[in-house]
Tab-separated table of C-alpha atoms and ligand atoms in Angstrom:
chain	number	residue	atom	x	y	z
A	1	MET	CA	26.797	-49.826	64.584
A	2	ASN	CA	24.220	-47.746	66.082
A	3	GLU	CA	20.380	-47.643	65.475
A	4	ILE	CA	20.596	-44.773	63.185
A	5	ILE	CA	23.011	-46.368	61.032
A	6	GLU	CA	20.910	-49.576	60.725
A	7	ALA	CA	17.911	-47.384	60.037
A	8	VAL	CA	19.592	-45.489	57.225
A	9	ASN	CA	20.885	-48.762	55.766
A	10	ARG	CA	17.296	-50.228	55.847
A	11	ALA	CA	15.794	-46.978	54.211
A	12	ALA	CA	18.282	-47.069	51.460
A	13	ALA	CA	17.833	-50.703	50.740
A	14	GLU	CA	14.024	-50.162	50.825
A	15	ALA	CA	14.193	-47.003	48.533
A	16	VAL	CA	16.388	-48.953	46.025
A	17	GLU	CA	13.779	-51.756	45.964
A	18	LYS	CA	11.052	-49.179	45.346
A	19	ILE	CA	13.031	-47.668	42.437
A	20	ALA	CA	13.500	-50.858	40.870
A	21	ALA	CA	9.707	-51.669	41.003
A	22	ALA	CA	8.568	-48.051	39.750
A	23	GLN	CA	6.821	-48.208	36.649
A	24	ASP	CA	7.166	-44.630	35.444
A	25	SER	CA	8.858	-41.253	36.212
A	26	ALA	CA	6.108	-40.153	38.499
A	27	ALA	CA	6.584	-43.153	40.767
A	28	LEU	CA	10.333	-42.646	40.771
A	29	GLU	CA	9.802	-38.992	41.841
A	30	ALA	CA	7.532	-40.077	44.556
A	31	VAL	CA	10.250	-42.367	45.916
A	32	ARG	CA	12.694	-39.510	45.769
A	33	ILE	CA	10.452	-37.271	47.676
A	34	ALA	CA	9.685	-40.059	50.289
A	35	TYR	CA	13.330	-40.575	51.163
A	36	LEU	CA	15.422	-37.669	50.030
A	37	GLY	CA	12.829	-34.723	49.826
A	38	ARG	CA	12.704	-32.009	52.346
A	39	ASN	CA	10.206	-33.835	54.704
A	40	GLY	CA	11.511	-37.298	53.771
A	41	LEU	CA	12.940	-40.055	55.700
A	42	PHE	CA	16.568	-38.992	55.418
A	43	PRO	CA	16.264	-35.458	56.732
A	44	GLU	CA	14.022	-36.977	59.416
A	45	LEU	CA	16.553	-39.426	60.481
A	46	SER	CA	19.438	-36.887	60.421
A	47	LYS	CA	17.571	-34.886	63.014
A	48	LYS	CA	18.714	-37.610	65.364
A	49	MET	CA	22.467	-36.821	64.788
A	50	GLY	CA	22.379	-34.651	67.872
A	51	SER	CA	21.900	-37.650	70.057
A	52	VAL	CA	24.921	-39.635	68.547
A	53	PRO	CA	27.896	-39.854	70.701
A	54	PRO	CA	30.796	-38.030	69.197
A	55	GLU	CA	32.937	-41.030	68.531
A	56	GLU	CA	30.136	-42.493	66.433
A	57	ARG	CA	29.484	-39.292	64.498
A	58	ARG	CA	31.912	-39.763	61.604
A	59	GLU	CA	30.606	-43.315	60.938
A	60	THR	CA	26.947	-42.233	61.065
A	61	GLY	CA	27.493	-39.447	58.728
A	62	SER	CA	29.283	-41.390	56.229
A	63	ALA	CA	26.402	-44.072	56.331
A	64	PHE	CA	23.894	-41.103	55.494
A	65	ASN	CA	26.178	-40.321	52.450
A	66	THR	CA	26.438	-43.830	51.280
A	67	GLY	CA	22.567	-44.100	51.677
A	68	ARG	CA	21.769	-40.984	49.769
A	69	THR	CA	24.279	-41.716	47.052
A	70	LYS	CA	22.840	-45.369	46.541
A	71	ILE	CA	19.389	-43.863	46.138
A	72	GLN	CA	20.420	-41.190	43.834
A	73	ASP	CA	22.375	-43.612	41.723
A	74	ALA	CA	19.350	-45.916	41.483
A	75	LEU	CA	17.106	-42.960	40.613
A	76	ASN	CA	19.521	-41.719	37.861
A	77	GLU	CA	19.843	-45.195	36.285
A	78	ALA	CA	15.984	-45.732	36.247
A	79	LEU	CA	15.372	-42.372	34.769
A	80	ALA	CA	17.824	-42.940	32.020
A	81	LYS	CA	16.366	-46.316	31.164
A	82	ASN	CA	12.736	-44.723	31.098
A	83	LYS	CA	14.130	-42.117	28.808
A	84	SER	CA	15.486	-44.575	26.238
A	85	ALA	CA	12.402	-46.878	26.432
A	86	SER	CA	10.083	-43.832	25.703
A	87	ALA	CA	12.420	-42.763	22.879
A	88	GLY	CA	11.697	-46.220	21.361
A	89	ASN	CA	7.826	-45.428	21.756
A	90	GLU	CA	8.283	-42.209	19.873
A	91	ALA	CA	9.779	-43.993	16.848
A	92	LEU	CA	6.651	-45.941	16.749
A	93	ASP	CA	4.425	-42.921	16.777
A	94	LEU	CA	1.798	-43.804	14.084
A	95	THR	CA	0.377	-40.420	14.002
A	96	LEU	CA	3.448	-38.944	12.578
A	97	PRO	CA	3.323	-38.395	8.696
A	98	GLY	CA	5.582	-40.964	6.935
A	99	ARG	CA	8.815	-40.091	5.117
A	100	ARG	CA	8.206	-39.654	1.475
A	101	SER	CA	10.412	-41.516	-0.880
A	102	GLY	CA	11.186	-40.156	-4.298
A	103	CYS	CA	8.582	-41.133	-6.889
A	104	GLY	CA	9.167	-41.363	-10.642
A	105	HIS	CA	6.815	-40.090	-13.364
A	106	ARG	CA	5.928	-40.565	-17.022
A	107	HIS	CA	8.793	-39.495	-19.481
A	108	PRO	CA	8.032	-36.186	-21.233
A	109	ILE	CA	7.562	-38.031	-24.582
A	110	THR	CA	5.068	-40.387	-23.034
A	111	GLN	CA	3.216	-37.491	-21.580
A	112	LEU	CA	3.180	-35.661	-24.859
A	113	THR	CA	1.892	-39.086	-26.702
A	114	ASP	CA	-0.955	-39.343	-24.480
A	115	GLU	CA	-1.765	-35.610	-24.967
A	116	CYS	CA	-1.820	-36.030	-28.762
A	117	VAL	CA	-3.745	-39.230	-28.626
A	118	GLU	CA	-6.415	-37.273	-26.474
A	119	VAL	CA	-6.414	-34.301	-28.957
A	120	PHE	CA	-6.882	-36.606	-31.929
A	121	GLY	CA	-9.313	-38.662	-29.842
A	122	ARG	CA	-11.545	-35.501	-29.655
A	123	MET	CA	-11.396	-35.267	-33.380
A	124	GLY	CA	-12.664	-38.903	-33.837
A	125	PHE	CA	-9.315	-40.958	-34.068
A	126	ILE	CA	-9.040	-44.236	-32.309
A	127	ALA	CA	-5.403	-45.109	-31.060
A	128	VAL	CA	-4.000	-48.419	-32.302
A	129	ASP	CA	-0.662	-50.154	-31.970
A	130	GLY	CA	1.781	-51.985	-34.332
A	131	PRO	CA	4.895	-53.888	-33.991
A	132	GLU	CA	8.293	-52.335	-33.873
A	133	ILE	CA	9.976	-55.279	-35.646
A	134	GLU	CA	8.350	-55.230	-39.100
A	135	ASP	CA	8.627	-56.984	-42.369
A	136	ILE	CA	9.771	-55.325	-45.463
A	137	TYR	CA	6.361	-55.766	-47.091
A	138	HIS	CA	4.516	-53.624	-44.447
A	139	ASN	CA	7.333	-51.043	-44.049
A	140	PHE	CA	7.991	-50.564	-47.723
A	141	ASP	CA	6.293	-52.753	-50.483
A	142	ALA	CA	2.745	-52.187	-49.391
A	143	LEU	CA	3.519	-48.512	-48.990
A	144	ASN	CA	4.346	-48.275	-52.739
A	145	THR	CA	8.103	-47.627	-52.079
A	146	PRO	CA	10.237	-48.472	-55.148
A	147	ASP	CA	12.788	-51.248	-54.860
A	148	ASP	CA	15.571	-48.822	-55.443
A	149	HIS	CA	14.249	-46.301	-52.787
A	150	PRO	CA	17.138	-44.940	-50.642
A	151	SER	CA	15.136	-45.463	-47.506
A	152	ARG	CA	15.518	-49.229	-48.113
A	153	ASP	CA	19.231	-49.118	-47.934
A	154	PRO	CA	20.780	-50.774	-44.838
A	155	LYS	CA	22.546	-47.467	-44.425
A	156	ASP	CA	19.307	-46.041	-43.447
A	157	THR	CA	17.268	-48.879	-42.070
A	158	PHE	CA	18.236	-51.544	-39.444
A	159	TYR	CA	17.950	-55.031	-40.794
A	160	PHE	CA	17.861	-58.428	-38.864
A	161	PRO	CA	19.633	-61.250	-40.320
A	162	ASP	CA	16.439	-62.827	-41.200
A	163	GLY	CA	15.591	-59.986	-43.324
A	164	ARG	CA	12.941	-58.352	-41.000
A	165	ILE	CA	13.665	-54.749	-39.799
A	166	LEU	CA	13.317	-52.212	-37.134
A	167	ARG	CA	10.378	-50.147	-38.584
A	168	SER	CA	11.740	-46.935	-39.957
A	169	GLN	CA	8.344	-45.219	-39.696
A	170	THR	CA	4.876	-45.854	-38.202
A	171	SER	CA	3.282	-45.949	-41.656
A	172	PRO	CA	3.117	-49.742	-41.780
A	173	VAL	CA	0.508	-49.389	-39.097
A	174	GLN	CA	-1.651	-47.868	-41.900
A	175	VAL	CA	-1.279	-51.091	-43.913
A	176	ARG	CA	-1.962	-53.264	-40.876
A	177	VAL	CA	-5.276	-51.311	-40.117
A	178	MET	CA	-6.404	-51.297	-43.668
A	179	GLU	CA	-5.787	-55.005	-43.885
A	180	THR	CA	-7.811	-55.824	-40.640
A	181	HIS	CA	-10.436	-52.953	-40.318
A	182	SER	CA	-13.634	-52.412	-42.296
A	183	LEU	CA	-14.094	-49.036	-43.773
A	184	PRO	CA	-14.339	-46.314	-42.848
A	185	VAL	CA	-11.358	-46.059	-40.508
A	186	ARG	CA	-9.949	-43.081	-38.555
A	187	ILE	CA	-6.931	-43.970	-36.422
A	188	VAL	CA	-3.806	-42.722	-34.932
A	189	ALA	CA	-0.739	-45.002	-34.144
A	190	PRO	CA	1.917	-43.570	-31.954
A	191	GLY	CA	5.192	-45.383	-31.501
A	192	ARG	CA	8.934	-45.814	-31.723
A	193	VAL	CA	10.698	-45.822	-35.088
A	194	PHE	CA	14.301	-46.487	-36.018
A	195	ARG	CA	16.709	-45.034	-38.549
A	196	ARG	CA	20.561	-45.091	-39.087
A	197	ASP	CA	20.975	-41.280	-38.612
A	198	THR	CA	23.889	-39.636	-36.905
A	199	PRO	CA	22.471	-38.232	-33.825
A	200	ASP	CA	22.498	-34.497	-33.515
A	201	ALA	CA	20.224	-31.728	-31.924
A	202	THR	CA	17.177	-32.618	-34.167
A	203	HIS	CA	17.898	-36.267	-35.181
A	204	GLY	CA	18.226	-39.591	-33.202
A	205	MET	CA	18.647	-43.177	-34.166
A	206	ASN	CA	15.258	-43.929	-32.573
A	207	PHE	CA	12.347	-41.444	-32.106
A	208	HIS	CA	8.725	-41.512	-31.883
A	209	GLN	CA	5.951	-40.746	-34.464
A	210	ILE	CA	2.279	-40.536	-34.306
A	211	GLU	CA	0.701	-41.909	-37.487
A	212	GLY	CA	-2.853	-40.706	-38.581
A	213	LEU	CA	-4.878	-42.345	-41.088
A	214	TYR	CA	-8.531	-41.491	-42.418
A	215	ILE	CA	-10.194	-43.502	-45.083
A	216	ASP	CA	-13.875	-42.775	-46.176
A	217	ARG	CA	-15.870	-41.642	-49.145
A	218	ASN	CA	-14.981	-38.259	-50.510
A	219	VAL	CA	-12.104	-37.408	-48.123
A	220	SER	CA	-10.051	-34.342	-49.403
A	221	MET	CA	-6.974	-32.488	-48.858
A	222	ALA	CA	-9.186	-29.713	-47.144
A	223	ASP	CA	-10.116	-32.353	-44.527
A	224	LEU	CA	-6.454	-33.124	-43.874
A	225	LYS	CA	-5.665	-29.322	-43.604
A	226	SER	CA	-8.321	-28.667	-41.060
A	227	VAL	CA	-7.334	-31.606	-38.849
A	228	LEU	CA	-3.746	-30.442	-38.764
A	229	GLN	CA	-4.669	-26.829	-38.326
A	230	ASN	CA	-6.794	-27.974	-35.317
A	231	PHE	CA	-4.146	-30.080	-33.921
A	232	ALA	CA	-1.843	-27.100	-33.946
A	233	TRP	CA	-4.362	-24.923	-32.350
A	234	GLU	CA	-5.122	-27.327	-29.676
A	235	MET	CA	-1.293	-27.950	-28.870
A	236	PHE	CA	-0.145	-24.449	-29.012
A	237	GLY	CA	-3.007	-22.121	-29.164
A	238	LYS	CA	-4.199	-19.750	-31.724
A	239	ASP	CA	-1.104	-17.942	-32.234
A	240	VAL	CA	0.721	-20.913	-33.998
A	241	LYS	CA	0.641	-20.868	-37.854
A	242	ILE	CA	0.876	-23.937	-40.117
A	243	ARG	CA	2.513	-24.233	-43.374
A	244	LEU	CA	2.171	-26.939	-46.005
A	245	ARG	CA	5.075	-27.387	-48.462
A	246	PRO	CA	4.747	-29.600	-51.511
A	247	HIS	CA	6.888	-32.761	-50.978
A	248	PHE	CA	7.150	-36.387	-52.050
A	249	PHE	CA	6.428	-39.736	-50.244
A	250	PRO	CA	5.729	-42.855	-52.262
A	251	PHE	CA	2.520	-43.736	-50.145
A	252	THR	CA	0.883	-40.212	-50.626
A	253	GLU	CA	-0.195	-38.204	-53.798
A	254	PRO	CA	-0.095	-35.283	-53.530
A	255	SER	CA	2.245	-35.118	-50.490
A	256	VAL	CA	3.174	-32.280	-48.206
A	257	GLU	CA	5.340	-31.402	-45.400
A	258	TYR	CA	3.691	-29.733	-42.528
A	259	ASP	CA	5.469	-27.063	-40.639
A	260	PHE	CA	4.541	-25.112	-37.310
A	261	SER	CA	5.617	-21.583	-36.658
A	262	CYS	CA	8.250	-21.672	-34.004
A	263	VAL	CA	6.465	-20.826	-30.911
A	264	VAL	CA	9.765	-20.417	-29.047
A	265	CYS	CA	10.915	-17.171	-30.857
A	266	GLY	CA	7.591	-16.244	-32.409
A	267	GLY	CA	8.914	-16.986	-35.848
A	268	LYS	CA	11.812	-14.617	-35.469
A	269	GLY	CA	14.351	-17.458	-35.643
A	270	CYS	CA	16.029	-19.224	-32.848
A	271	ASN	CA	18.251	-22.351	-32.262
A	272	VAL	CA	15.283	-24.457	-31.881
A	273	CYS	CA	13.960	-23.584	-35.419
A	274	LYS	CA	17.516	-23.255	-36.630
A	275	GLN	CA	16.839	-19.550	-37.386
A	276	SER	CA	14.126	-20.253	-39.982
A	277	GLY	CA	11.096	-19.448	-37.783
A	278	TRP	CA	9.464	-22.783	-38.736
A	279	ILE	CA	9.681	-26.404	-37.517
A	280	GLU	CA	9.047	-29.432	-39.616
A	281	ILE	CA	6.689	-31.293	-37.629
A	282	ALA	CA	5.005	-34.118	-39.995
A	283	GLY	CA	4.710	-35.439	-43.386
A	284	ALA	CA	1.236	-35.898	-44.896
A	285	GLY	CA	-0.754	-36.367	-47.881
A	286	MET	CA	-3.638	-38.192	-49.766
A	287	VAL	CA	-3.163	-41.970	-49.686
A	288	ASP	CA	-1.867	-43.035	-52.902
A	289	PRO	CA	-4.269	-45.235	-54.947
A	290	ASN	CA	-1.656	-47.962	-55.238
A	291	VAL	CA	-1.530	-48.334	-51.504
A	292	LEU	CA	-5.275	-48.663	-51.384
A	293	LYS	CA	-5.033	-51.248	-54.200
A	294	ASN	CA	-2.406	-53.069	-52.310
A	295	VAL	CA	-4.751	-53.827	-49.590
A	296	GLY	CA	-7.831	-54.535	-51.533
A	297	ILE	CA	-9.531	-51.223	-51.192
A	298	ASP	CA	-11.154	-49.636	-54.412
A	299	PRO	CA	-9.758	-46.269	-54.914
A	300	GLU	CA	-12.748	-45.411	-57.151
A	301	ILE	CA	-15.028	-45.649	-54.098
A	302	TRP	CA	-12.636	-44.815	-51.161
A	303	SER	CA	-10.116	-41.975	-50.476
A	304	GLY	CA	-8.370	-40.867	-47.448
A	305	TYR	CA	-5.308	-38.946	-46.036
A	306	ALA	CA	-2.507	-39.887	-43.794
A	307	PHE	CA	0.039	-37.989	-41.754
A	308	GLY	CA	3.133	-38.965	-39.669
A	309	LEU	CA	4.037	-36.407	-36.805
A	310	GLY	CA	7.444	-36.385	-35.323
A	311	LEU	CA	7.034	-36.354	-31.514
A	312	GLU	CA	10.393	-35.293	-30.399
A	313	ARG	CA	10.186	-32.261	-32.771
A	314	LEU	CA	6.712	-31.436	-31.089
A	315	ALA	CA	8.436	-31.967	-27.707
A	316	MET	CA	11.177	-29.495	-28.485
A	317	LEU	CA	8.584	-26.891	-29.374
A	318	ARG	CA	6.182	-27.550	-26.549
A	319	TYR	CA	8.778	-27.805	-23.864
A	320	ARG	CA	11.423	-25.581	-25.404
A	321	ILE	CA	14.179	-28.082	-25.512
A	322	PRO	CA	17.122	-26.845	-27.683
A	323	ASP	CA	18.438	-30.269	-28.352
A	324	LEU	CA	16.442	-33.592	-28.361
A	325	ARG	CA	19.265	-35.690	-26.976
A	326	PHE	CA	18.284	-34.179	-23.607
A	327	LEU	CA	15.380	-36.452	-23.743
A	328	TYR	CA	17.442	-39.521	-23.774
A	329	ASP	CA	20.332	-38.762	-21.359
A	330	ASN	CA	18.228	-39.861	-18.487
A	331	ASP	CA	19.434	-37.027	-16.400
A	332	VAL	CA	16.973	-36.552	-13.460
A	333	ARG	CA	17.653	-32.944	-13.328
A	334	PHE	CA	16.241	-32.680	-16.826
A	335	LEU	CA	13.364	-35.107	-16.466
A	336	GLY	CA	12.484	-33.851	-13.006
A	337	GLN	CA	11.088	-30.682	-14.648
A	338	PHE	CA	8.191	-32.335	-16.387
B	1	LIG	N1	6.197	-41.945	-42.988
B	1	LIG	C1	6.612	-40.599	-43.172
B	1	LIG	C2	7.974	-40.386	-42.578
B	1	LIG	O1	8.483	-40.994	-41.769
B	1	LIG	C3	5.649	-39.597	-42.842
B	1	LIG	C4	4.407	-39.638	-43.490
B	1	LIG	C5	3.291	-40.304	-42.843
B	1	LIG	C6	4.232	-39.002	-44.735
B	1	LIG	C7	2.057	-40.361	-43.512
B	1	LIG	C8	2.933	-39.071	-45.340
B	1	LIG	C9	1.853	-39.810	-44.705
B	1	LIG	O2	8.616	-39.341	-42.858
């Protein structure tokens, strides 16, 4: 083994050590230049090849090759390690914006409920709550409903074995409010109600109503009409018309049904309004004196009106939904549009 081979082997070992100690790619590049670069140690040593006796040339040449390969391999390995380490750092880049995950939102009926509560709130109505599981007294008896009224039938109303029911309307909240509040009162009570109906495009077994009640001195049908008219304008703008049709409810006298002109077709007739140009939105009327007497209010002094709005019907008009069952299928492609 000649001096040159020894020098090459030493240089290679040195370089590999320095590569192992290098902290970053700049330090690695410095090692490469120092040993393999154009003016580095290896080219320097190879200049001495001329002085090597011919029988040692082959051995010396292969020592150069082995040395270079060792250094290059060590460099490649260190560079690859560096890269994967810095890839790890990138994953921790705290300045990058985070990945957004999908976020839910309020159901369209909840949004619409809140909107109605706000509109009535501006007209002086306070929002109150009532139980979904009711007793017969509040849902029927106190509301002047005769014993043989068809709405009491188990074919129409859900009964529990203990005789309580799932409320079939939000009207029992009227009774609960009159029992507990001093007069005058002006409330709205939004909530879920339950009826044994065969579901179709405009009926469900449970749906939502907003009950309204105003009791004061000298309340008249004109007050009721103006509140309902205002509500319609607030929800749909001045183009919407309202129509009051005579009707009957046990707890109001006189009673009306309250229709909005169909804002989907402008009154011409479409599938939302079943070609009639109108949509039935609410029942309403002047609170029957018998109801006032049932809760100990003197009908000679006090009078009032009540109304019950169907929220799903309102949603159909507002959001142009042709079938209210869409609201409860829980299909995110539908719900995501609100
Ligand atoms: N409770 C009635 C219904 O469910 C609506 C209504 C409420 C009517 C208040 C008059 C007064 O159909």
